[in-house]
Coordinates of C-alpha atoms in Angstrom, one line a residue:
A1 CA -18.9 10.1 25.0
P2 CA -17.9 13.7 23.4
E3 CA -14.6 13.8 25.4
I4 CA -13.7 10.0 24.2
L5 CA -14.5 10.9 20.3
P6 CA -14.5 14.8 19.9
D7 CA -16.0 16.4 16.9
D8 CA -12.6 17.4 15.8
L9 CA -11.4 13.9 15.5
W10 CA -14.5 12.4 14.2
N11 CA -14.0 15.0 11.2
I12 CA -10.7 13.3 10.3
V13 CA -12.1 9.7 10.8
E14 CA -15.3 9.9 9.4
P15 CA -14.2 10.0 5.7
L16 CA -12.1 7.2 5.9
I17 CA -14.8 4.9 6.9
P18 CA -16.6 3.6 3.7
N19 CA -20.3 3.7 3.8
K20 CA -21.7 0.4 3.7
P21 CA -25.1 0.2 1.8
R22 CA -27.9 -1.5 3.3
R23 CA -29.3 -4.4 1.5
T24 CA -32.4 -4.1 -0.3
R25 CA -33.5 -7.6 0.3
F26 CA -33.6 -9.0 3.7
P27 CA -32.1 -6.0 5.1
G28 CA -32.0 -7.5 8.7
R29 CA -31.8 -4.9 11.7
K30 CA -30.2 -1.4 10.8
R31 CA -26.3 -1.4 11.3
I32 CA -25.3 1.1 14.2
D33 CA -23.9 4.2 12.9
D34 CA -20.1 4.3 13.2
R35 CA -19.6 7.1 15.4
T36 CA -21.5 5.4 18.0
V37 CA -19.3 2.2 17.6
L38 CA -16.2 4.2 17.6
Q39 CA -17.0 5.8 20.9
G40 CA -17.7 2.5 22.4
I41 CA -14.4 1.0 20.9
L42 CA -12.4 4.0 22.4
F43 CA -14.2 3.4 25.7
V44 CA -13.3 -0.3 26.0
L45 CA -9.8 0.6 25.4
K46 CA -9.4 3.2 27.9
T47 CA -11.5 1.4 30.6
G48 CA -10.5 -2.4 29.7
M49 CA -14.1 -3.3 30.1
P50 CA -15.3 -6.8 29.2
W51 CA -17.3 -7.1 25.8
E52 CA -20.5 -8.6 27.8
Y53 CA -20.2 -5.6 30.6
F54 CA -20.6 -2.9 27.8
P55 CA -23.4 -0.7 28.6
K56 CA -26.5 -0.8 26.0
E57 CA -27.2 2.5 27.2
M58 CA -24.3 3.7 25.2
G59 CA -26.1 2.9 21.9
C60 CA -24.9 -0.6 21.0
S61 CA -23.7 -4.2 22.3
G62 CA -20.0 -5.3 22.8
M63 CA -20.5 -8.0 20.6
T64 CA -21.4 -4.9 17.6
L65 CA -18.1 -3.3 18.9
W66 CA -16.0 -6.4 18.3
R67 CA -17.4 -7.1 15.0
R68 CA -16.9 -3.6 13.8
L69 CA -13.6 -3.5 15.2
R70 CA -12.5 -6.6 13.7
E71 CA -13.9 -5.5 10.2
W72 CA -12.1 -2.2 10.4
M73 CA -8.7 -3.9 11.1
V74 CA -9.4 -6.3 8.5
S75 CA -10.0 -3.7 5.9
G76 CA -7.2 -1.5 7.1
I77 CA -9.1 1.4 8.2
W78 CA -7.2 1.6 11.8
Q79 CA -3.9 1.9 9.2
K80 CA -5.5 4.9 7.4
I81 CA -6.7 6.7 10.1
L82 CA -3.1 6.2 12.0
E83 CA -1.5 7.3 8.8
S84 CA -4.0 10.5 8.2
I85 CA -3.2 11.7 12.0
I86 CA 0.6 11.2 11.1
A87 CA 0.3 12.8 8.0
K88 CA -1.5 15.9 9.9
L89 CA 1.3 15.8 12.5
N90 CA 3.7 16.1 9.8
A91 CA 2.4 19.1 8.0
A92 CA 2.4 20.9 11.5
G93 CA 6.1 20.3 11.4
N94 CA 5.8 17.8 14.4
I95 CA 7.1 14.4 12.6
D96 CA 10.9 13.8 12.7
L97 CA 12.2 11.1 10.9
S98 CA 16.0 12.0 11.1
R99 CA 15.8 9.2 13.3
V100 CA 13.7 6.3 14.6
I101 CA 13.4 4.5 17.9
I102 CA 12.3 0.9 18.5
E103 CA 11.5 -0.9 21.6
A104 CA 9.8 -4.1 22.7
V105 CA 8.1 -4.7 26.0
P106 CA 6.6 -7.8 27.8
F107 CA 2.7 -7.3 29.3
A108 CA 0.5 -9.2 31.3
L109 CA -1.6 -11.7 29.9
F110 CA -5.1 -13.1 30.5
L111 CA -5.2 -15.1 27.4
G112 CA -4.4 -14.9 23.8
V113 CA -2.8 -16.5 20.6
K114 CA 0.3 -14.9 20.3
T115 CA 1.9 -15.9 23.6
G116 CA 4.9 -17.6 25.0
P117 CA 7.0 -17.8 28.4
S118 CA 8.3 -14.3 29.6
P119 CA 11.8 -14.4 29.6
V120 CA 11.6 -11.3 32.1
D121 CA 8.6 -12.6 34.3
R122 CA 9.2 -16.3 35.4
A123 CA 8.3 -17.7 32.2
K124 CA 4.6 -17.1 32.6
N125 CA 2.8 -16.8 29.2
G126 CA 2.7 -13.4 27.8
S127 CA 2.8 -11.2 24.6
K128 CA 4.9 -8.3 23.8
H129 CA 4.4 -5.0 22.2
H130 CA 6.8 -4.1 19.6
I131 CA 7.0 -0.2 18.9
L132 CA 8.6 2.3 16.5
T133 CA 8.5 5.7 16.9
D134 CA 9.8 8.8 15.2
A135 CA 12.2 11.3 17.2
N136 CA 9.7 12.8 19.0
G137 CA 8.3 9.4 20.5
T138 CA 5.2 9.6 18.0
P139 CA 4.5 5.9 17.3
L140 CA 4.5 4.9 13.7
V141 CA 4.1 1.0 13.9
A142 CA 3.2 -1.0 16.7
Y143 CA 2.4 -4.8 16.8
T144 CA 2.3 -7.6 19.0
T145 CA 4.0 -11.3 19.3
A146 CA 4.8 -13.9 21.8
A147 CA 6.6 -12.6 24.8
N148 CA 9.5 -15.1 24.1
T149 CA 10.2 -13.6 20.5
S150 CA 13.6 -12.3 20.1
D151 CA 13.7 -8.5 20.0
V152 CA 16.6 -8.6 17.3
T153 CA 14.4 -10.4 14.9
Q154 CA 11.7 -7.9 14.6
T155 CA 14.4 -5.0 13.8
L156 CA 13.8 -5.3 9.8
T157 CA 10.2 -5.7 10.2
L158 CA 9.5 -2.9 12.2
V159 CA 11.7 -0.5 9.6
D160 CA 10.0 -1.9 6.5
A161 CA 6.4 -1.5 8.1
I162 CA 7.2 2.5 8.5
P163 CA 4.3 4.1 6.5
P164 CA 4.6 6.4 3.8
I165 CA 5.0 9.8 6.0
R166 CA 2.8 12.3 3.8
G167 CA 1.5 15.9 4.6
K168 CA 3.9 17.9 3.2
R169 CA 4.9 18.8 -0.7
G170 CA 6.8 16.2 -2.5
R171 CA 7.0 12.4 -2.2
P172 CA 6.2 10.9 0.8
V173 CA 9.1 10.1 3.3
Q174 CA 9.7 6.4 4.5
K175 CA 13.2 6.2 5.4
P176 CA 14.8 7.5 8.7
K177 CA 18.6 8.6 8.3
Y178 CA 19.2 6.7 12.1
L179 CA 17.9 3.7 13.9
L180 CA 18.2 3.8 17.7
A181 CA 17.9 0.6 19.7
D182 CA 19.2 -1.2 23.1
R183 CA 21.4 -4.0 23.4
G184 CA 18.3 -6.5 22.6
Y185 CA 18.9 -5.7 19.3
D186 CA 22.6 -6.2 18.8
S187 CA 23.3 -7.8 15.7
E188 CA 26.2 -7.3 12.9
P189 CA 23.9 -8.9 10.1
H190 CA 21.1 -6.7 11.0
R191 CA 23.2 -3.7 11.3
D192 CA 24.6 -4.7 7.4
A193 CA 20.6 -5.0 6.4
L194 CA 19.9 -1.5 8.0
R195 CA 22.9 -0.1 6.0
A196 CA 22.1 -1.7 2.9
R197 CA 18.7 0.0 3.4
G198 CA 20.4 3.4 3.5
I199 CA 19.7 3.6 7.4
T200 CA 22.6 4.2 9.9
P201 CA 22.2 1.8 13.1
V202 CA 23.0 3.3 16.6
I203 CA 22.5 0.1 18.7
A204 CA 24.2 -0.4 21.9
K205 CA 26.6 -3.4 22.0
R206 CA 26.3 -6.2 24.4
N207 CA 28.9 -7.0 27.0
T208 CA 30.1 -3.7 27.2
P209 CA 29.7 -0.8 30.3
N210 CA 26.7 0.8 30.7
G211 CA 26.5 4.6 29.7
S212 CA 26.4 4.2 25.8
G213 CA 24.6 7.7 26.2
L214 CA 21.6 6.4 23.8
G215 CA 19.0 6.8 26.9
I216 CA 18.9 10.7 26.4
V217 CA 17.2 10.1 22.8
R218 CA 15.7 6.5 23.5
Y219 CA 13.5 7.7 26.6
V220 CA 10.6 9.1 23.7
V221 CA 10.1 5.4 23.1
E222 CA 9.5 4.0 26.6
Q223 CA 7.6 7.2 27.3
T224 CA 5.0 6.2 24.5
I225 CA 4.8 2.9 25.7
G226 CA 4.1 4.0 29.0
I227 CA 1.3 6.1 27.6
L228 CA -0.1 3.2 25.6
H229 CA -0.3 0.9 28.8
Q230 CA -2.2 3.7 30.3
F231 CA -5.1 2.2 28.1
R232 CA -6.5 -0.7 30.3
R233 CA -7.1 -3.0 27.5
L234 CA -3.4 -2.6 26.4
R235 CA -1.9 -3.3 29.8
T236 CA -3.3 -7.0 30.1
R237 CA -4.4 -8.8 27.0
Y238 CA -7.4 -10.6 26.8
E239 CA -8.2 -11.0 23.3
K240 CA -7.6 -14.6 22.0
S241 CA -7.2 -13.1 18.5
D242 CA -4.2 -11.1 17.8
L243 CA -6.0 -9.3 15.4
I244 CA -8.2 -7.8 17.8
H245 CA -5.7 -6.7 20.0
D246 CA -3.5 -5.3 17.3
A247 CA -6.6 -3.2 16.6
F248 CA -6.7 -1.8 19.9
L249 CA -2.9 -1.3 19.9
Q250 CA -3.3 0.9 16.6
A251 CA -6.5 2.6 18.4
G252 CA -4.1 3.4 21.2
C253 CA -1.4 4.7 18.6
I254 CA -4.0 6.8 17.1
M255 CA -5.2 8.4 20.3
I256 CA -1.7 9.4 21.0
G257 CA -1.1 10.8 17.7
W258 CA -4.4 12.8 18.4
T259 CA -3.4 14.0 21.7
R260 CA -0.2 15.6 20.0
L261 CA -2.0 17.0 17.0
K262 CA -4.5 18.6 19.5
K263 CA -1.7 20.2 21.8
H264 CA -0.5 21.7 18.3
F265 CA -3.5 23.6 17.8
V266 CA -3.6 24.7 20.9
R267 CA -0.2 26.5 20.6
A268 CA -1.3 27.5 17.3

């Protein structure tokens, strides 16, 4: 458990989780402490273990984890944690918003709501992860759609969801200079919409020879998706609720950010 949720990470997370006072009248069962629950959630994220098999020796039940995971997603706590990690990376000089890279990848499905026939997997029902990273590959935005959602339709949604990047003096930065994407995002109306936002699109065109050269700088987003899918709960979708799956997806992004922040401390 300490390896899953080290003290340094908990020190970042703890102030962002509001203290929920116990009712004085009909208090019911004592609420499991947040650190125990977060350790359990990260354990499930990493192992892919079904809720009902979660070992009670770890201090709580799978249903408690599910409820708290949902509660924190609805109240925006996962997003606050992610933004806090990003701000610390930015303060350390490890966020590069000169360009952002977007990518989408279908993944295996057990069940779920945001599903549709996958265009790359014999029309099997599936879901798709949409990811936006900075130039270093740090995930800034991530969410799920049905596998048959066209990539290009998510271009502006991803860009508009970039959180304010804090951590340095002055106003938070939120707008990249360039957006890089593959042929799946080729669309002149979307290029125009990006330019109207002050962002220069660098998007490969359809029906042109391979070798645009974008792969040299775009590989970081594919690397990040590969790391996310090492978390077994993200490799296969088990959740009926898209809210729960997206909570796990944000938790995965937090862990990637934390790993990079930890490496900075080690180097420093």
